[in-house]
Amino acid sequence: MSSAVAKTAGGAGALPTPPAAPRKSVTGTRLWVAVLFLLPALVLLGALVVYPIGYSVWRSLFDASGSGFVGLDNYAEIFTDDATLVAVRNTAIWVAVAPALVTALGLIFAVLTERVRWGTAFKLIVFMPMAISMLAAGIIFRLVYEQDPDQGVANAVVTSVHDVFADESVYPKARPNAQVSDLRPSGGGSFTTEGAVRAGTPALLPLVGIAPNRLPGDPEDAKAPTGNGVTGTVWLDFRLGGGGEKGAVDRGEKALKGVKVEAVKDGKVVATATSGADGTFRLPESADGARLRLPGSNFAAPYNGIDWLGPTLVTPAVIGSYVWMWAGFAMVLIAAGLAGVDRNLLEAARVDGANEWQVFRRITVPLLAPVLVVVLVTLMINVMKIFDLVYIIAPQPTQDEANVLALQLYLASYGGGGDFGLGSAIGVVLLLLVLPVMWVNIRRLRKERQR
């Protein structure tokens, strides 16, 4: 029977083969319809992504004018030019520090805000900087890092804390009048008399270098010391309008209150005193025959805080502004992942005797690992393109020290360099640095789909 069927199938009386049905996608849509809908997106992708990448690779092989073929010379210059090497180094610092710091801070915020009533308000406040543009954030932190404590918030805080633990200089610009005083510089910003002080003979210590109307507080008029013993006066030997005798306490001349006076014998301090509101001071009898010294602490320049935007700290300072902006982003994503964690696992660990740190380290963090990877990878891609904050916050004298690849690309191409070949090469290098991170992200997404 099988042979008959075969003959029938192969003979003249065989049934005709039905025509093949049009190919359809998995969803049942015809292929040409799917291509038609995807065509605008493919055109935009080619025009905005594929073509610029291809043109950048081609342009990186030519010189600044684009007329001379130089091969890989532009790429060689990236790794030999000092400015570009600094940019490569700083970009590596950004990639290594900023994403990890933001992710860790976001994780801490997300975990801690679950335990407080005002957690939602706190999340809103932390996330709010994300609504600010990089330009605005750069301007804000340029003011925050201002060197003058009267303008910069950071140094205002630092100087306030410093002044709590360290004595502030009383008269930073004061100095003795060498023509009428025997006070002479003695190292460390201090001044010491050449002659010794004697009981019953007042020691006159005139100072100049400060305008009377710039003295702190409401100073009193200076007075000559009275009484026996080792006494003296510290005063401003100048008055508005002039007049008076130099080296003598004249009417209208202002007292210098709070000046520390030391009695020194054989290089050792045997007594100390501080000038009063009228400028007078009194030392014990042990100071008889000693030389008087005004320590440098009386005249030291005021502490103006930290040079945040100097060559040493400019990169960490800019990274700090980035952390301020993006910590809210990390916190929100991690908090969303934390909301999906099975609370029974956490309670079971606590019942088994685990403390909160062990629960966090052995349960919470492993369960949040996929979300943490998403945040970390996203931030790594983001910091490779960082440009605005560095360009705005870093002042011109230290901008070279804070330089990154994206900023160097701009400077080489448009910031006065005019070398589009080198700029294109830097852009290609940035693309090559981003590709491994993107590959890791794609692999992670595929593994999640297979679960």
GROMACS .gro file of C-alpha atoms in nm:
model
  451
    1MET     CA    1   0.000   0.000   0.000
    2SER     CA    2   0.287   0.232   0.076
    3SER     CA    3   0.434   0.180  -0.270
    4ALA     CA    4   0.100   0.264  -0.429
    5VAL     CA    5   0.079   0.581  -0.230
    6ALA     CA    6   0.428   0.669  -0.338
    7LYS     CA    7   0.345   0.611  -0.701
    8THR     CA    8   0.033   0.815  -0.670
    9ALA     CA    9   0.227   1.099  -0.504
   10GLY     CA   10   0.500   1.100  -0.769
   11GLY     CA   11   0.273   1.036  -1.070
   12ALA     CA   12   0.073   1.258  -1.292
   13GLY     CA   13  -0.224   1.240  -1.059
   14ALA     CA   14  -0.032   1.393  -0.763
   15LEU     CA   15  -0.197   1.680  -0.577
   16PRO     CA   16  -0.039   2.025  -0.638
   17THR     CA   17   0.176   2.171  -0.350
   18PRO     CA   18  -0.003   2.465  -0.183
   19PRO     CA   19   0.177   2.805  -0.212
   20ALA     CA   20   0.388   2.914   0.088
   21ALA     CA   21   0.210   3.150   0.328
   22PRO     CA   22   0.363   3.497   0.380
   23ARG     CA   23   0.615   3.503   0.667
   24LYS     CA   24   0.482   3.646   0.990
   25SER     CA   25   0.648   3.753   1.309
   26VAL     CA   26   0.594   3.586   1.643
   27THR     CA   27   0.304   3.822   1.713
   28GLY     CA   28   0.139   3.740   1.382
   29THR     CA   29   0.236   4.065   1.205
   30ARG     CA   30   0.360   4.041   0.847
   31LEU     CA   31   0.732   4.105   0.813
   32TRP     CA   32   0.698   4.395   0.569
   33VAL     CA   33   0.454   4.568   0.804
   34ALA     CA   34   0.701   4.537   1.094
   35VAL     CA   35   0.983   4.672   0.877
   36LEU     CA   36   0.764   4.961   0.766
   37PHE     CA   37   0.694   5.061   1.125
   38LEU     CA   38   1.059   5.021   1.226
   39LEU     CA   39   1.193   5.214   0.926
   40PRO     CA   40   1.162   5.566   1.079
   41ALA     CA   41   1.340   5.450   1.394
   42LEU     CA   42   1.611   5.278   1.188
   43VAL     CA   43   1.660   5.593   0.979
   44LEU     CA   44   1.694   5.807   1.293
   45LEU     CA   45   1.928   5.552   1.450
   46GLY     CA   46   2.146   5.554   1.142
   47ALA     CA   47   2.146   5.934   1.111
   48LEU     CA   48   2.200   6.013   1.479
   49VAL     CA   49   2.414   5.719   1.595
   50VAL     CA   50   2.567   5.504   1.322
   51TYR     CA   51   2.669   5.785   1.086
   52PRO     CA   52   2.828   6.008   1.359
   53ILE     CA   53   3.025   5.710   1.492
   54GLY     CA   54   3.147   5.617   1.147
   55TYR     CA   55   3.234   5.976   1.057
   56SER     CA   56   3.420   6.023   1.387
   57VAL     CA   57   3.630   5.712   1.323
   58TRP     CA   58   3.709   5.834   0.971
   59ARG     CA   59   3.782   6.193   1.083
   60SER     CA   60   4.015   6.072   1.361
   61LEU     CA   61   4.254   5.945   1.094
   62PHE     CA   62   4.315   6.294   0.952
   63ASP     CA   63   4.494   6.606   1.075
   64ALA     CA   64   4.340   6.920   1.223
   65SER     CA   65   4.238   7.062   0.886
   66GLY     CA   66   4.102   6.728   0.763
   67SER     CA   67   4.311   6.736   0.444
   68GLY     CA   68   4.609   6.524   0.549
   69PHE     CA   69   4.587   6.156   0.640
   70VAL     CA   70   4.781   6.087   0.961
   71GLY     CA   71   4.666   5.735   1.043
   72LEU     CA   72   4.684   5.658   1.412
   73ASP     CA   73   4.890   5.964   1.504
   74ASN     CA   74   4.595   6.129   1.680
   75TYR     CA   75   4.551   5.821   1.898
   76ALA     CA   76   4.923   5.822   1.976
   77GLU     CA   77   4.896   6.187   2.081
   78ILE     CA   78   4.623   6.100   2.330
   79PHE     CA   79   4.866   5.885   2.526
   80THR     CA   80   5.167   6.116   2.490
   81ASP     CA   81   5.019   6.464   2.542
   82ASP     CA   82   5.039   6.569   2.908
   83ALA     CA   83   4.700   6.743   2.915
   84THR     CA   84   4.525   6.442   2.762
   85LEU     CA   85   4.701   6.202   2.998
   86VAL     CA   86   4.573   6.406   3.293
   87ALA     CA   87   4.224   6.381   3.144
   88VAL     CA   88   4.261   6.001   3.112
   89ARG     CA   89   4.380   5.976   3.472
   90ASN     CA   90   4.095   6.191   3.605
   91THR     CA   91   3.838   5.998   3.402
   92ALA     CA   92   3.967   5.676   3.558
   93ILE     CA   93   3.932   5.835   3.904
   94TRP     CA   94   3.575   5.938   3.823
   95VAL     CA   95   3.481   5.588   3.704
   96ALA     CA   96   3.640   5.421   4.007
   97VAL     CA   97   3.512   5.657   4.278
   98ALA     CA   98   3.194   5.842   4.182
   99PRO     CA   99   2.963   5.548   4.086
  100ALA     CA  100   3.067   5.341   4.387
  101LEU     CA  101   3.024   5.636   4.623
  102VAL     CA  102   2.682   5.731   4.484
  103THR     CA  103   2.561   5.370   4.491
  104ALA     CA  104   2.679   5.317   4.849
  105LEU     CA  105   2.519   5.642   4.963
  106GLY     CA  106   2.195   5.559   4.783
  107LEU     CA  107   2.189   5.216   4.947
  108ILE     CA  108   2.240   5.366   5.293
  109PHE     CA  109   1.967   5.625   5.238
  110ALA     CA  110   1.724   5.366   5.100
  111VAL     CA  111   1.772   5.131   5.394
  112LEU     CA  112   1.763   5.397   5.665
  113THR     CA  113   1.460   5.585   5.533
  114GLU     CA  114   1.252   5.269   5.568
  115ARG     CA  115   1.274   5.298   5.944
  116VAL     CA  116   1.167   5.659   5.995
  117ARG     CA  117   0.828   5.823   5.966
  118TRP     CA  118   0.954   6.112   5.759
  119GLY     CA  119   1.129   5.882   5.512
  120THR     CA  120   0.917   6.004   5.219
  121ALA     CA  121   1.001   6.367   5.289
  122PHE     CA  122   1.369   6.280   5.321
  123LYS     CA  123   1.363   6.094   4.987
  124LEU     CA  124   1.198   6.394   4.825
  125ILE     CA  125   1.468   6.628   4.956
  126VAL     CA  126   1.753   6.397   4.849
  127PHE     CA  127   1.601   6.340   4.506
  128MET     CA  128   1.530   6.710   4.445
  129PRO     CA  129   1.880   6.792   4.305
  130MET     CA  130   1.801   6.562   4.011
  131ALA     CA  131   1.557   6.831   3.893
  132ILE     CA  132   1.844   7.080   3.867
  133SER     CA  133   2.045   7.099   3.547
  134MET     CA  134   2.419   7.036   3.548
  135LEU     CA  135   2.473   7.402   3.460
  136ALA     CA  136   2.276   7.524   3.761
  137ALA     CA  137   2.441   7.269   3.992
  138GLY     CA  138   2.783   7.381   3.870
  139ILE     CA  139   2.705   7.745   3.947
  140ILE     CA  140   2.572   7.650   4.291
  141PHE     CA  141   2.883   7.455   4.386
  142ARG     CA  142   3.115   7.716   4.241
  143LEU     CA  143   2.969   7.946   4.506
  144VAL     CA  144   2.973   7.673   4.774
  145TYR     CA  145   3.348   7.620   4.719
  146GLU     CA  146   3.431   7.992   4.715
  147GLN     CA  147   3.753   8.060   4.906
  148ASP     CA  148   3.616   8.360   5.099
  149PRO     CA  149   3.429   8.227   5.409
  150ASP     CA  150   3.189   8.520   5.382
  151GLN     CA  151   3.072   8.385   5.044
  152GLY     CA  152   3.152   8.013   5.031
  153VAL     CA  153   2.933   7.787   5.247
  154ALA     CA  154   3.195   7.511   5.268
  155ASN     CA  155   3.466   7.738   5.406
  156ALA     CA  156   3.217   7.916   5.631
  157VAL     CA  157   3.150   7.581   5.802
  158VAL     CA  158   3.518   7.485   5.810
  159THR     CA  159   3.632   7.816   5.958
  160SER     CA  160   3.353   7.808   6.219
  161VAL     CA  161   3.464   7.464   6.337
  162HIS     CA  162   3.831   7.566   6.324
  163ASP     CA  163   3.773   7.877   6.532
  164VAL     CA  164   3.604   7.669   6.803
  165PHE     CA  165   3.923   7.470   6.864
  166ALA     CA  166   4.185   7.730   6.771
  167ASP     CA  167   4.235   8.083   6.896
  168GLU     CA  168   4.163   8.348   6.638
  169SER     CA  169   4.430   8.612   6.586
  170VAL     CA  170   4.337   8.946   6.740
  171TYR     CA  171   4.499   9.195   6.501
  172PRO     CA  172   4.623   9.011   6.190
  173LYS     CA  173   4.770   9.318   6.014
  174ALA     CA  174   4.926   9.493   6.313
  175ARG     CA  175   5.302   9.547   6.340
  176PRO     CA  176   5.531   9.751   6.564
  177ASN     CA  177   5.653  10.093   6.460
  178ALA     CA  178   6.025  10.023   6.431
  179GLN     CA  179   6.115  10.393   6.448
  180VAL     CA  180   5.986  10.447   6.802
  181SER     CA  181   5.963  10.093   6.946
  182ASP     CA  182   6.230   9.843   7.034
  183LEU     CA  183   6.008   9.552   6.930
  184ARG     CA  184   6.185   9.349   6.663
  185PRO     CA  185   6.082   9.037   6.463
  186SER     CA  186   6.185   8.723   6.652
  187GLY     CA  187   6.057   8.442   6.427
  188GLY     CA  188   5.721   8.278   6.382
  189GLY     CA  189   5.550   8.613   6.333
  190SER     CA  190   5.627   8.726   6.689
  191PHE     CA  191   5.800   9.045   6.806
  192THR     CA  192   6.034   9.077   7.108
  193THR     CA  193   6.176   9.384   7.280
  194GLU     CA  194   6.550   9.437   7.261
  195GLY     CA  195   6.568   9.570   7.615
  196ALA     CA  196   6.448   9.415   7.942
  197VAL     CA  197   6.146   9.543   8.133
  198ARG     CA  198   6.187   9.677   8.484
  199ALA     CA  199   5.938   9.708   8.769
  200GLY     CA  200   5.818  10.066   8.804
  201THR     CA  201   5.908  10.154   8.447
  202PRO     CA  202   5.605  10.112   8.219
  203ALA     CA  203   5.666   9.919   7.897
  204LEU     CA  204   5.516  10.097   7.599
  205LEU     CA  205   5.436   9.867   7.304
  206PRO     CA  206   5.298  10.083   7.021
  207LEU     CA  207   5.158   9.910   6.711
  208VAL     CA  208   5.055  10.039   6.371
  209GLY     CA  209   4.917   9.888   6.050
  210ILE     CA  210   4.545   9.902   6.135
  211ALA     CA  211   4.302  10.182   6.061
  212PRO     CA  212   4.134  10.304   6.382
  213ASN     CA  213   3.790  10.260   6.224
  214ARG     CA  214   3.871   9.896   6.140
  215LEU     CA  215   3.939   9.783   6.495
  216PRO     CA  216   3.704   9.508   6.616
  217GLY     CA  217   3.424   9.600   6.856
  218ASP     CA  218   3.410   9.940   7.021
  219PRO     CA  219   3.767  10.003   7.144
  220GLU     CA  220   3.836  10.238   7.433
  221ASP     CA  221   4.098  10.509   7.442
  222ALA     CA  222   4.441  10.386   7.547
  223LYS     CA  223   4.575  10.475   7.892
  224ALA     CA  224   4.922  10.485   8.035
  225PRO     CA  225   4.982  10.216   8.300
  226THR     CA  226   4.973  10.317   8.665
  227GLY     CA  227   5.103  10.161   8.984
  228ASN     CA  228   5.419   9.974   9.068
  229GLY     CA  229   5.527   9.641   8.929
  230VAL     CA  230   5.588   9.525   8.574
  231THR     CA  231   5.326   9.707   8.370
  232GLY     CA  232   5.278   9.831   8.018
  233THR     CA  233   5.036   9.938   7.745
  234VAL     CA  234   4.961   9.799   7.401
  235TRP     CA  235   4.788  10.052   7.179
  236LEU     CA  236   4.743  10.176   6.825
  237ASP     CA  237   4.996  10.456   6.784
  238PHE     CA  238   4.786  10.643   6.530
  239ARG     CA  239   4.467  10.844   6.526
  240LEU     CA  240   4.245  10.982   6.255
  241GLY     CA  241   4.351  11.335   6.160
  242GLY     CA  242   4.710  11.280   6.273
  243GLY     CA  243   4.891  11.464   6.546
  244GLY     CA  244   5.035  11.345   6.872
  245GLU     CA  245   5.380  11.214   6.963
  246LYS     CA  246   5.499  10.888   6.818
  247GLY     CA  247   5.573  10.627   7.081
  248ALA     CA  248   5.365  10.802   7.348
  249VAL     CA  249   5.010  10.732   7.457
  250ASP     CA  250   4.824  11.036   7.321
  251ARG     CA  251   4.466  11.137   7.378
  252GLY     CA  252   4.228  10.976   7.127
  253GLU     CA  253   4.456  10.684   7.040
  254LYS     CA  254   4.280  10.348   7.072
  255ALA     CA  255   4.371  10.063   7.303
  256LEU     CA  256   4.437   9.715   7.162
  257LYS     CA  257   4.242   9.478   7.383
  258GLY     CA  258   4.324   9.107   7.416
  259VAL     CA  259   4.689   9.117   7.302
  260LYS     CA  260   4.890   8.839   7.462
  261VAL     CA  261   5.219   8.951   7.621
  262GLU     CA  262   5.490   8.705   7.730
  263ALA     CA  263   5.787   8.768   7.961
  264VAL     CA  264   6.089   8.574   7.836
  265LYS     CA  265   6.410   8.495   8.025
  266ASP     CA  266   6.685   8.281   7.875
  267GLY     CA  267   6.451   8.167   7.602
  268LYS     CA  268   6.180   8.052   7.844
  269VAL     CA  269   5.842   8.211   7.912
  270VAL     CA  270   5.825   8.301   8.281
  271ALA     CA  271   5.497   8.495   8.283
  272THR     CA  272   5.210   8.593   8.054
  273ALA     CA  273   4.943   8.862   8.055
  274THR     CA  274   4.670   8.992   7.828
  275SER     CA  275   4.600   9.357   7.762
  276GLY     CA  276   4.275   9.491   7.902
  277ALA     CA  277   4.009   9.713   7.749
  278ASP     CA  278   4.231  10.021   7.804
  279GLY     CA  279   4.536   9.843   7.657
  280THR     CA  280   4.720   9.807   7.989
  281PHE     CA  281   4.864   9.483   8.124
  282ARG     CA  282   5.036   9.377   8.446
  283LEU     CA  283   5.292   9.098   8.489
  284PRO     CA  284   5.404   8.930   8.816
  285GLU     CA  285   5.732   9.020   8.985
  286SER     CA  286   5.900   8.720   8.822
  287ALA     CA  287   5.891   8.914   8.495
  288ASP     CA  288   6.131   9.178   8.625
  289GLY     CA  289   6.436   9.183   8.401
  290ALA     CA  290   6.271   8.979   8.126
  291ARG     CA  291   6.218   9.080   7.767
  292LEU     CA  292   5.862   9.119   7.645
  293ARG     CA  293   5.737   8.920   7.348
  294LEU     CA  294   5.417   8.957   7.151
  295PRO     CA  295   5.353   8.604   7.012
  296GLY     CA  296   5.275   8.554   6.646
  297SER     CA  297   4.928   8.432   6.739
  298ASN     CA  298   4.834   8.798   6.790
  299PHE     CA  299   4.913   8.882   6.429
  300ALA     CA  300   4.855   8.561   6.233
  301ALA     CA  301   4.640   8.594   5.924
  302PRO     CA  302   4.284   8.472   5.980
  303TYR     CA  303   4.207   8.114   5.885
  304ASN     CA  304   4.023   8.125   5.553
  305GLY     CA  305   3.937   7.757   5.523
  306ILE     CA  306   4.040   7.504   5.261
  307ASP     CA  307   4.135   7.573   4.902
  308TRP     CA  308   3.865   7.343   4.763
  309LEU     CA  309   3.928   7.441   4.401
  310GLY     CA  310   4.307   7.431   4.424
  311PRO     CA  311   4.517   7.182   4.225
  312THR     CA  312   4.500   6.916   4.498
  313LEU     CA  313   4.130   6.906   4.584
  314VAL     CA  314   3.956   7.028   4.268
  315THR     CA  315   3.871   6.679   4.137
  316PRO     CA  316   3.734   6.549   4.472
  317ALA     CA  317   3.538   6.874   4.506
  318VAL     CA  318   3.371   6.831   4.167
  319ILE     CA  319   3.300   6.464   4.245
  320GLY     CA  320   3.131   6.582   4.566
  321SER     CA  321   2.892   6.798   4.363
  322TYR     CA  322   2.816   6.499   4.138
  323VAL     CA  323   2.738   6.282   4.442
  324TRP     CA  324   2.502   6.552   4.570
  325MET     CA  325   2.312   6.544   4.240
  326TRP     CA  326   2.291   6.170   4.177
  327ALA     CA  327   2.256   6.021   4.527
  328GLY     CA  328   1.880   6.069   4.499
  329PHE     CA  329   1.870   5.878   4.172
  330ALA     CA  330   2.047   5.581   4.330
  331MET     CA  331   1.833   5.598   4.642
  332VAL     CA  332   1.504   5.588   4.449
  333LEU     CA  333   1.604   5.288   4.235
  334ILE     CA  334   1.743   5.096   4.530
  335ALA     CA  335   1.437   5.179   4.742
  336ALA     CA  336   1.216   5.039   4.465
  337GLY     CA  337   1.418   4.718   4.467
  338LEU     CA  338   1.407   4.706   4.845
  339ALA     CA  339   1.027   4.727   4.838
  340GLY     CA  340   1.022   4.394   4.651
  341VAL     CA  341   1.241   4.209   4.901
  342ASP     CA  342   1.060   3.933   5.089
  343ARG     CA  343   1.034   4.054   5.448
  344ASN     CA  344   0.996   3.699   5.572
  345LEU     CA  345   1.361   3.636   5.487
  346LEU     CA  346   1.471   3.934   5.694
  347GLU     CA  347   1.254   3.834   5.989
  348ALA     CA  348   1.375   3.474   5.969
  349ALA     CA  349   1.735   3.593   5.987
  350ARG     CA  350   1.657   3.806   6.292
  351VAL     CA  351   1.480   3.513   6.460
  352ASP     CA  352   1.791   3.301   6.398
  353GLY     CA  353   1.994   3.552   6.598
  354ALA     CA  354   2.141   3.774   6.326
  355ASN     CA  355   2.197   4.136   6.422
  356GLU     CA  356   2.101   4.426   6.194
  357TRP     CA  357   2.446   4.453   6.038
  358GLN     CA  358   2.447   4.081   5.953
  359VAL     CA  359   2.097   4.104   5.808
  360PHE     CA  360   2.204   4.400   5.596
  361ARG     CA  361   2.530   4.243   5.477
  362ARG     CA  362   2.417   3.881   5.425
  363ILE     CA  363   2.050   3.921   5.327
  364THR     CA  364   1.962   4.270   5.208
  365VAL     CA  365   2.267   4.344   4.993
  366PRO     CA  366   2.271   4.004   4.810
  367LEU     CA  367   1.899   4.035   4.734
  368LEU     CA  368   1.954   4.387   4.601
  369ALA     CA  369   2.256   4.287   4.390
  370PRO     CA  370   2.072   4.311   4.053
  371VAL     CA  371   1.946   4.661   4.132
  372LEU     CA  372   2.288   4.769   4.261
  373VAL     CA  373   2.449   4.650   3.937
  374VAL     CA  374   2.195   4.848   3.732
  375VAL     CA  375   2.270   5.166   3.930
  376LEU     CA  376   2.645   5.113   3.920
  377VAL     CA  377   2.659   5.044   3.545
  378THR     CA  378   2.433   5.339   3.465
  379LEU     CA  379   2.648   5.574   3.669
  380MET     CA  380   2.971   5.441   3.516
  381ILE     CA  381   2.841   5.524   3.170
  382ASN     CA  382   2.722   5.861   3.295
  383VAL     CA  383   3.051   5.971   3.452
  384MET     CA  384   3.248   5.891   3.137
  385LYS     CA  385   3.051   6.170   2.970
  386ILE     CA  386   3.086   6.418   3.256
  387PHE     CA  387   3.162   6.763   3.120
  388ASP     CA  388   2.938   7.039   3.258
  389LEU     CA  389   3.035   7.022   3.624
  390VAL     CA  390   3.409   7.019   3.557
  391TYR     CA  391   3.390   7.302   3.305
  392ILE     CA  392   3.184   7.528   3.534
  393ILE     CA  393   3.317   7.450   3.882
  394ALA     CA  394   3.691   7.425   3.816
  395PRO     CA  395   3.842   7.777   3.782
  396GLN     CA  396   4.065   7.848   3.486
  397PRO     CA  397   4.398   7.822   3.676
  398THR     CA  398   4.318   7.468   3.796
  399GLN     CA  399   4.096   7.345   3.514
  400ASP     CA  400   4.386   7.149   3.365
  401GLU     CA  401   4.418   6.955   3.693
  402ALA     CA  402   4.045   6.867   3.688
  403ASN     CA  403   4.034   6.788   3.316
  404VAL     CA  404   3.845   6.479   3.194
  405LEU     CA  405   3.818   6.319   2.850
  406ALA     CA  406   3.483   6.474   2.758
  407LEU     CA  407   3.612   6.820   2.849
  408GLN     CA  408   3.940   6.758   2.666
  409LEU     CA  409   3.739   6.659   2.358
  410TYR     CA  410   3.564   6.996   2.370
  411LEU     CA  411   3.883   7.191   2.436
  412ALA     CA  412   4.072   7.015   2.156
  413SER     CA  413   3.793   7.072   1.904
  414TYR     CA  414   3.619   7.397   2.001
  415GLY     CA  415   3.798   7.547   2.302
  416GLY     CA  416   4.073   7.715   2.103
  417GLY     CA  417   4.250   7.402   1.980
  418GLY     CA  418   4.057   7.363   1.656
  419ASP     CA  419   4.194   7.010   1.611
  420PHE     CA  420   3.890   6.807   1.506
  421GLY     CA  421   4.110   6.509   1.427
  422LEU     CA  422   4.231   6.483   1.787
  423GLY     CA  423   3.882   6.557   1.917
  424SER     CA  424   3.735   6.277   1.704
  425ALA     CA  425   4.003   6.039   1.831
  426ILE     CA  426   3.915   6.122   2.191
  427GLY     CA  427   3.549   6.061   2.109
  428VAL     CA  428   3.632   5.718   1.966
  429VAL     CA  429   3.835   5.634   2.277
  430LEU     CA  430   3.539   5.733   2.495
  431LEU     CA  431   3.315   5.505   2.287
  432LEU     CA  432   3.559   5.215   2.328
  433LEU     CA  433   3.563   5.273   2.705
  434VAL     CA  434   3.183   5.269   2.722
  435LEU     CA  435   3.141   4.953   2.512
  436PRO     CA  436   3.263   4.703   2.779
  437VAL     CA  437   3.023   4.854   3.033
  438MET     CA  438   2.737   4.834   2.783
  439TRP     CA  439   2.830   4.472   2.704
  440VAL     CA  440   2.810   4.382   3.073
  441ASN     CA  441   2.473   4.554   3.096
  442ILE     CA  442   2.337   4.368   2.791
  443ARG     CA  443   2.454   4.032   2.927
  444ARG     CA  444   2.284   4.105   3.255
  445LEU     CA  445   1.957   4.192   3.079
  446ARG     CA  446   1.968   3.869   2.878
  447LYS     CA  447   2.024   3.660   3.188
  448GLU     CA  448   1.725   3.824   3.358
  449ARG     CA  449   1.504   3.743   3.058
  450GLN     CA  450   1.610   3.378   3.068
  451ARG     CA  451   1.501   3.338   3.431
   0.00000   0.00000   0.00000
